[in-house]
Amino acid sequence: MHFASRPIAAFAVVGVLSLLAAGCSATSDDDPTASPTRSAAPTPTASATATSGPSSTPSPSSSDDADDSPSAFPGSGQTTEPDDDPSDFPATAVVTYAGWDTGSRTLQAGGLVSGTTNTSGTCTFTATKSGVTRTLTSTAEASASSVNCAQVSFPAAQVSSGTWSITLDYRVGTQSTTSDPMTAEVP
């Protein structure tokens, strides 16, 4: 029985040391409101310097400064930046394809509108090159989470050789969204 007490005492000491080590190495993941005073390190750590606002060396009193700007919770998808988009239309138009089809000798384009499933709008594709503009409209077709704009084909007689810039405009009543341009080469 005398030998049994030594292993039990050793396990007790190891257990206490493990608890102390776990308590001393707590990370900010354990407590989202952790402050720099929880760290035993005399210098700032990488996580203490990754803050928003003016660049300065963090100190234990810096968390109380009124100069710190608010920041979003990491990974929340939220931002403290103001919304600069003046339109109220929650959709985004994207040209998903633009290219020359040699078989039909047409410049073809297709696209979609994410952020809406309202198919009552009008899809308008615009092809522009050196001040020349061509437009075609297509039907809006419903999908599970977006609106698909049916493919359009600009005939060779309407598009000369060179680089064309194609955009998609989707309009529902007075609201609209226009895509970024996609380029396509016409031989």
C-alpha angles and dihedrals in degrees: 000000000000091000093051094064094060095058091046091050090048091051090049092052092047091049093051091047091049091053092048092048091049091050093049095048098050111144132212087260088071093057121019090202095055115147130210089255091074090070119089091203115109092216129055117270126223092259092052092055096048096090134124124245132046117358111252140135108271118237131180090262095047092085088065095052116116090215094075111106119221118260132199120252107268113259094012095111088232124123135197090216115109118249105257095185106107094194121092092208107112094204134098124208119213131183101224097182137018123164150121118273109207095193096058094025091229137128103237130197137176136176151165140226116224124197096046140060094193105126095182091094133093124249112214121184117198123195116195132184128163094338094315114120129192124182134193130176127215138185124272112234125195123242131172097272108004146024118263116212110214117243119269129204124210108202119235090247089064100043122055125206117287141058117327126193114219126197133178122219119191115194129187110178107306095342123088145162128204125203128229111262123267119200127224132183122232111199 
